[in-house]
Amino acid sequence: MTREKTSVTALPEPEIEYEEPALFGLMAEFEEHEQLLAAARRAYAEGYRRMDAYSPFPIDGLAEALGHENSPIPLFTLAGGIVGGLGTYFMEWLAMAKLYPINVGGRPLNSWPNFIPVTFELTILIASISAFLGVFLLNRLPEPHHPVFNVPEFERASNDRFFLCIQADDPKFELSQTRKFLESLAAAKVVEVEQ
Amino acid sequence: MDTIQGSEPRMPDPSKPYPVTVLGYPAEMIGPKETYARVSDQIAGIPLKHPHPKFWLTCFAIAGSLFLMFCVAVGYLLFKGVGIWGINIPIAWGFAITNFVWWIGIGHAGTFISAILLLLHQKWRTTINRLTEAMTLFAVMCAGMFPLLHLGRPWVFFWLLPYPDTMKLWPQFRSPLVWDVFAVSTYFLVSLMFWYLGVMPDLATVRDKAKTKWKKIIYGISCMGWRGSARHWQHHQSAYLLLGGLATPLVLSVHSVVSFDFAVAQLPGWHSTIFPPYFVAGAIYSGFAMVLNLLIPIRRLYRLQNLITTRTLNNMACVTLVTGWMVIYGYIMEAFMAWYSNDPFEKHMMWDRAFGSYGWVFWGLMLLNCVIPQLLWSRRIRTHDLALFFVALSVNVGMWVERFVIVVQSLHHDFVPSSWKMYYPTKWDVITLLGSIGMFLMLLLLFIRYVPMISITESRELIALRREGQL
Amino acid sequence: MAQIFRRSSNSIARATLVGTFVAFFGFWGVVYAVYRSPYTTDVNVPLAQPAPFSHKHHVAGLGLDCRYCHTTVEKSSFAGMPPTETCMTCHSQVWKDAPVLAPVRESMATAQPIRWQRVNQLPDFVFFNHSIHVQKGVGCSTCHGAVDQMPITRKVHSLYMRWCLDCHEAPQKFLRPRDQIFNTEWQAPEDQLARGQALMVEYHISTNRLQQLRDCSMCHR
Amino acid sequence: MKPTPPSRTFDLADVRARLDGLRGQQYWQSLDEIAETPEFKEMLHREFPNGASEWDDGVSRRSFLKMAAASLALAGLTACTKQPVQHILPYVKEPEELVLGEPQLFATAMCRGGYATGVLAKSREGHPIKVDGNPEHPASLGGSSVWMQASILDLYDPDRAKTLLRDGEISTWADFASDFNRILREHEANQGAGLHFLTETIISPTLAAQLDAILKKFPQAKLHSFDSISRDHVREGARLAFGQFVETQHRFEKTSVILSLDSDFLYTHPLALRYAREFANARRVSSGKGEMNRLYVAESTPTITGTMADHRLALGSAEVEMLSRSLAQRFGLGTMDGTSTKSESWLNALARDLEKNRGKSIVIAGEWQPPIVHALCHWLNDKLGNVGNTVFYTEPVELRPTNQLASLRELVSDMQADAVKTLLILGGNPVYAAPADFDFATVLPKVKQSIYLGTELDETAALCAWHVPQAHYLESWGDAKSFDGTISFQQPLIEPLYGGKTPPEILDLIFPQQPVRDDYEIVRSYWETQKRWPDFEKGWRRSVHDGLIADSALAEKKMELKSDAIGEALRSHQVSVTGIEVTFRPDPSIWDGRFANNGWLQECAKPVSKLTWDNAVIISPALAQQQNLAAGDIVELELNGRKVRGPIWLQPGQAEKTVTLHLGYGRERAGRVGRGVGFNANQLRTSDALWSASDLKISKLGEKHPLVATQTHHNLQSPERQIYREGTLNDFKANPQFVKQSIESPKNAETLYDTNEYRYDGYKWAMSIDLNTCLGCNACLLACNAENNIPVVGKDQVARGREMYWIRIDTYYKGSLDNPEFSHMPVPCMHCEHAPCELVCPVEATMHDHEGLNLQVYNRCVGTRFCSNNCPYKVRRFNFLWYADYKTPSFKPMYNPDVTVRWRGVMEKCTYCIQRISRARITAEKENRRISEHEIQTACQQACPTNAIVFGDLNTPNSTVAKLKTHPLDYSMLGELNTRPRTTYLAKLRNPNPEIQSEAKG
């Protein structure tokens, strides 16, 4: 599907102290992913920042709509790959040519062509591992407990419903206002999420 | 809401044929009536409310008993030594290495489908990639065992790993066997991570559909508390894509490395530059065949025709046919090179391969691998479950035989005639092979019983796409 | 739906994940440590002997030369263990009827050998030759330690291949002048490296020979 | 992957057709292969149903599971287990001159058929571990026979007789002595009537003297001697020619033409080792001198000598006699009627060749040829002026020359007549080996007081009242002459392990003196009486030290030839052969059965057929075709009423109508190794036909017996496969470089690698093997077994292709099926500088050292076997199961302590005897000098009777090996693979007679 670019104008975070509210946030439920996408854009335009959307499958542009920065995982992977590749070749050279040089069938001590396969494999392996771990670190997984699970309807978030949750600690959050706003987004339902 | 009854899968109506494209190929990629809810219910329903316990139990019993035989065989092997196999000098590698190469080959389809086809935007892979990835994992497990078991002293296998030991010695990195160790373990780990990334959100679905406390807890833990938030999806997707990208060269490399076990050696019949591509093609060939062998019964028994559609099978059959021809090209090249090189040893090897003591095996191979698969030219075969199943079976057997010919026949007549011998497998060779198949099936059955075997998430994407008219 | 897990479970889950990871590598670490520990190598573990023979007394005290008992150390791969006769040369006069020497006298009487527990042993696939080491300036105490300080003899080095290689890679660190070989008190001088280099020349350990010292065939046949 | 069952029967016509089809220099191997009958493939299935042997290994499933669990646990632990506690048990009184860890050499002598061969026995920590030829000894010159090499295993054989037995009950030496005295006292009354002695050929002076004394004491006593491989025909031949017994000695060094009439003078002759050396020296061709002798052989079955022939005729035993007659006729003796036409032209050419080389030729006949043929040889040698040049006569070496058959017949008839009260059997195994018609087994029990001195609990022991274990020669003092008369001494290296006794000790009891003397005193006192040396002590010590009395060889003796007598004999009886002929021959491995319990000999592949663990009914392909027989078919042989069953073996080069049976097998009472192996050919062997007989009937029984050969392909397939290179002397003279014309290995410069990365500038070990002088006698193989603790794996494992030799001898056949040319090729590890095996080892278990040795480190090997797959020469051997014998205690002292005993699951291979190199290097290093050339000999080199194997350092200028590497005939096997082998070969040269050659072509 075509991706619509949304211009993100980041507002400065107001430095006002809030005491922990008993409420985690307000959650709106949608039936179609297009609705969610639209809602997200609206909310962002409205100035909401501390919010997140939930969907049973990845929706293109949703993250941008919510103003999430690009994922750093590609960088992780690149770094992993470089480390893995250089590290491996160095290890092989060290083991074969320096630490215990042995005449193996009259082949050169540093038989670089023979060292390539292992170098290649470990490059891939370490790169992959970094990407994999990236997902866990950046998503702060595992996280079996989360306030959103308090919402009974939320179980459909992994099935056929789409949710937008504006957190109570958002500077612009004001219960009745925000509720009105969400209801205005053709949400099937708006519920409160306890802490 | 009761999941299975909730969505009665659409059976193909024999009276009217399935919808076809202009070219006359099956059009359906996913049943037309499918909705998010229905796919969730249907797929997640299998682990939660297992629909067909009877046949499952029977299969599991069979696979399990084969696996037990395998354990006995391995125990006896460790107790007596590799001498219980038929190997000798000159044929120092027999079934064990043949099985190794075969299993690794089978293990290729999974990552090929989930990674390469992903990058090529082949949407039809969606509903089968989960299963094939699982198959890959299990196949690689089976494969990985053989190099260890075939060692004269398996308990010192760790000398093949680099670590600062008390001898100041290191693995000999020039040896293809060391490459194998790294290639196979890398392939396994990467496939595992790729597979788990994919399955994580679906486990969340199962968690949310689960009725009992324990199921909730178990699936809740295993999905790491997945919420499907936009941020989750963002990182998930980028990692998934990257792994796909990384796995792609990996698929090609693994069997190339395996082929080096032979190509690097001097032996006529092994020492050949065509081996890497030829092995990779062969691997995907047998891999796809194995997938077909698994999909066809599974989609029947679990009535998944609405998700794993005839179109999917048809496409797979096509890929099989193409890779098949690559393999045939390999055979032709081998023979041609033997003649063209005018090397007495190569020439004799080729002659002996066709007309020597193992000639009948070779011709059997030709039949299974080159002749029978030509049936796939016909659409009626490609779209006929049973026929397709048997063609795939012949390919699987054929590929095993091919590896046997490469390993054993090349060894049994090498340079110096005085040391030419024959190889006769013992019952232990056979038990070990069957046993490994048992282990493979056992793991697979456990998988389809407890884990969603089709990617729910990606099925939903398909539906979304269709609703946007993009299919 | 209700929460399945308590809030604390988040930290528990993460801890477990990290824990398993650590535990896995930790385990191998332990195995490795044990393999190098005295538990396996018997380093500095005194072994019970039929008669409590004290090198300290005989060497440091009485000043016996190593070769008085280990007669073939310069001739053969095997350093030689003294026959009961050798013990009796003195102990037929001194300590005639000391109870601790009963086993020795018994051996002499019954012509049955004394069963010493082996302290420094190499696996059967390692072929070590004393004579060449002694000849090339490796002193007794380099491998056997300060035997003259041992009331009961014990092993002082793991005798692992890694340990052997320390010297086979760089003999200059250990070589001694000929006259010091059997001197159990010998200590390396500060300028040992320089002296060692000189000695290598004296002992005809050329560069080629030096490389050869790491050939597997040096010890494994 | 079972091969398809046999679809067609063995069709030799077809084979012939194929052979005719082959062009150029094409070798082929076993007939099974060329006819592609699936017999061999089938065999394995039938005899060893796949994996069957794995279950019936005495491990019940239950215990198996237990042990499996244990082994699994072990598997986990081996990584970090502690070494078991060992103990050191020092001597109480240390023997002098013994340095623990250093070997000691002793000169002694081994006897076969009575004749002594000087050996040097190596002792470590007080037990003998190796036997080699004594270079100073004229009968050995340093070379070894398989029997010498294997004798060490006999010493430690766990199945040896361990105790005195009286009627099967364990008894003591004292009891025996007293009982023996009682017996003797009885005989003193009647001057020894009824007192009989049965000995083997008597060649020990001491023993002879004792026997003389006994006869003085008991005039009525009778001496008999019998050796199953007797030289009666030689004796009778001499008597016929000269009217008395004389020994014929040959000097092969000076010969240019040799005719062997069924004689295996290179292998079975008592002086074979020396003859082989002389023969080889006369054959070795260096670029300088282009001369070599020419060997004609007429024989019934291919022997070592036959395979070395330039011209070989496959003739039945009787045909050989005809041949010799018609040859004699050509030189003007007798008239020929039964002319063997088929070899007319051959014979003419031969006659001319002999004529041409008067005084430089030898005609020699085999022990198995009838006396007349020997007489003819004497006549021919005389006629050709060889006598005095290449052939001369001496007094008989035996001390009581007699017709052994007659003397045994006399004994038997006496026994039947109950005239034998006491029979003292000194060695041998008459019950097994005596001619069938004597029926020794049934008459022996008639003797009440029978005493048997024998090494093992054999058939004879079972039937004797007393069985005294005989001491092994490495346990005993003794003396004997070698074939040339040189007096040799035996000295023990170890106390008799099982209190064995020697013949002199037994006989000495007959002269009761206090105290009873042991063999040392007996032998010593005998020589004291001989007054041989002015200073006895000095002379005695010297001779014992040397193992012989210097130049005590018998003097040459002028003989008067009785030509008319020979002519008379020729006329008096005519040679005739009807039907199928059978010939009996000693087995090339286990001789007459006395080595039957020797695993090394049982497993070592027989010289030509490569059979192991069996004897067979050896027939010619032609006969097989006629009778529709294939290898492995069990047939029943019938020879005037006597029957025996055995499996068929097709031997190319076998005389067409002659069946050959090897003796020594089918032992009913031997150790666990030899019992029931093969069939007993003695059952057909009667006194009137000890060596050959006519009218053998063969009937096929339709059963099969698996015959296991270590080599099943004797065919080099295509001329491009230049593994074995050869030419004729004339080719060589025409173009000394002709070998080099063929494919050559890349030059050193032709490489992408940095050639300076590995410079072998210390020592640079290398080996050169001369195919021209290799006899294929297996001595190297056995020597290697003994030196390197190589295990015996048994028939089943050999059948699976898992034999463990580090050096193997390949035999290739070339040419016609009925009479091919043979080629022997010893193949040890090539120690390639670009070793393919090393590259593929994942754990650095095989690599090069700085002297260019290709090492195999057993304790690092994990057993991937990739190295073997990648070895083009397939010289690597793998311990598929636990082959090394750790259990049998008696074997422990036999193992060479310098060589690791390999365990299960590791690869092993030839190491160029690295333990010897290291020992020499250490000695040299201690003295700060280089290793001198002759300091190191590999075991195979040391054993080789013809010096075909040369080992040494290429960096030592003009060392023999360095020189040989520049020899024009030098080539490296498969060098084209750029493996840069350190082991190279000197190509084979044949020296055919141009006349015959041209005719063969035409």
PDB file of C-alpha atoms in Angstrom, chain B residues 164-169 207-208 216-217 220-221 224, chain C residues 1 4-5 17 32 35-36 160-162 165-166 169:
ATOM      1  CA  PRO B 164      41.776 -21.734  24.479  1.00  0.00           C
ATOM      2  CA  ASP B 165      42.326 -25.382  25.412  1.00  0.00           C
ATOM      3  CA  THR B 166      45.038 -26.976  27.532  1.00  0.00           C
ATOM      4  CA  MET B 167      46.857 -28.052  24.385  1.00  0.00           C
ATOM      5  CA  LYS B 168      47.216 -24.594  22.874  1.00  0.00           C
ATOM      6  CA  LEU B 169      45.635 -26.089  19.779  1.00  0.00           C
ATOM      7  CA  ARG B 207      -2.690 -16.224  24.505  1.00  0.00           C
ATOM      8  CA  ASP B 208      -5.627 -13.925  24.037  1.00  0.00           C
ATOM      9  CA  LYS B 216      -2.870 -18.186  29.067  1.00  0.00           C
ATOM     10  CA  ILE B 217       0.221 -18.290  31.252  1.00  0.00           C
ATOM     11  CA  GLY B 220       1.727 -15.438  27.700  1.00  0.00           C
ATOM     12  CA  ILE B 221       5.293 -16.242  28.650  1.00  0.00           C
ATOM     13  CA  MET B 224       7.151 -12.359  25.797  1.00  0.00           C
TER      14      MET B 224
ATOM     15  CA  MET C   1      -9.537  -9.751  29.654  1.00  0.00           C
ATOM     16  CA  ILE C   4      -2.474 -12.570  33.485  1.00  0.00           C
ATOM     17  CA  PHE C   5       0.723 -11.525  35.213  1.00  0.00           C
ATOM     18  CA  LEU C  17      16.221 -14.614  30.447  1.00  0.00           C
ATOM     19  CA  TYR C  32      37.077 -25.496  32.343  1.00  0.00           C
ATOM     20  CA  TYR C  35      39.845 -29.259  34.485  1.00  0.00           C
ATOM     21  CA  ARG C  36      42.708 -26.934  35.285  1.00  0.00           C
ATOM     22  CA  TYR C 160      49.523 -30.235  30.455  1.00  0.00           C
ATOM     23  CA  MET C 161      50.665 -29.765  26.879  1.00  0.00           C
ATOM     24  CA  ARG C 162      50.154 -26.044  27.311  1.00  0.00           C
ATOM     25  CA  LEU C 165      54.933 -25.670  25.324  1.00  0.00           C
ATOM     26  CA  ASP C 166      55.838 -22.772  27.602  1.00  0.00           C
ATOM     27  CA  GLU C 169      58.312 -22.277  22.622  1.00  0.00           C
TER      28      GLU C 169
END
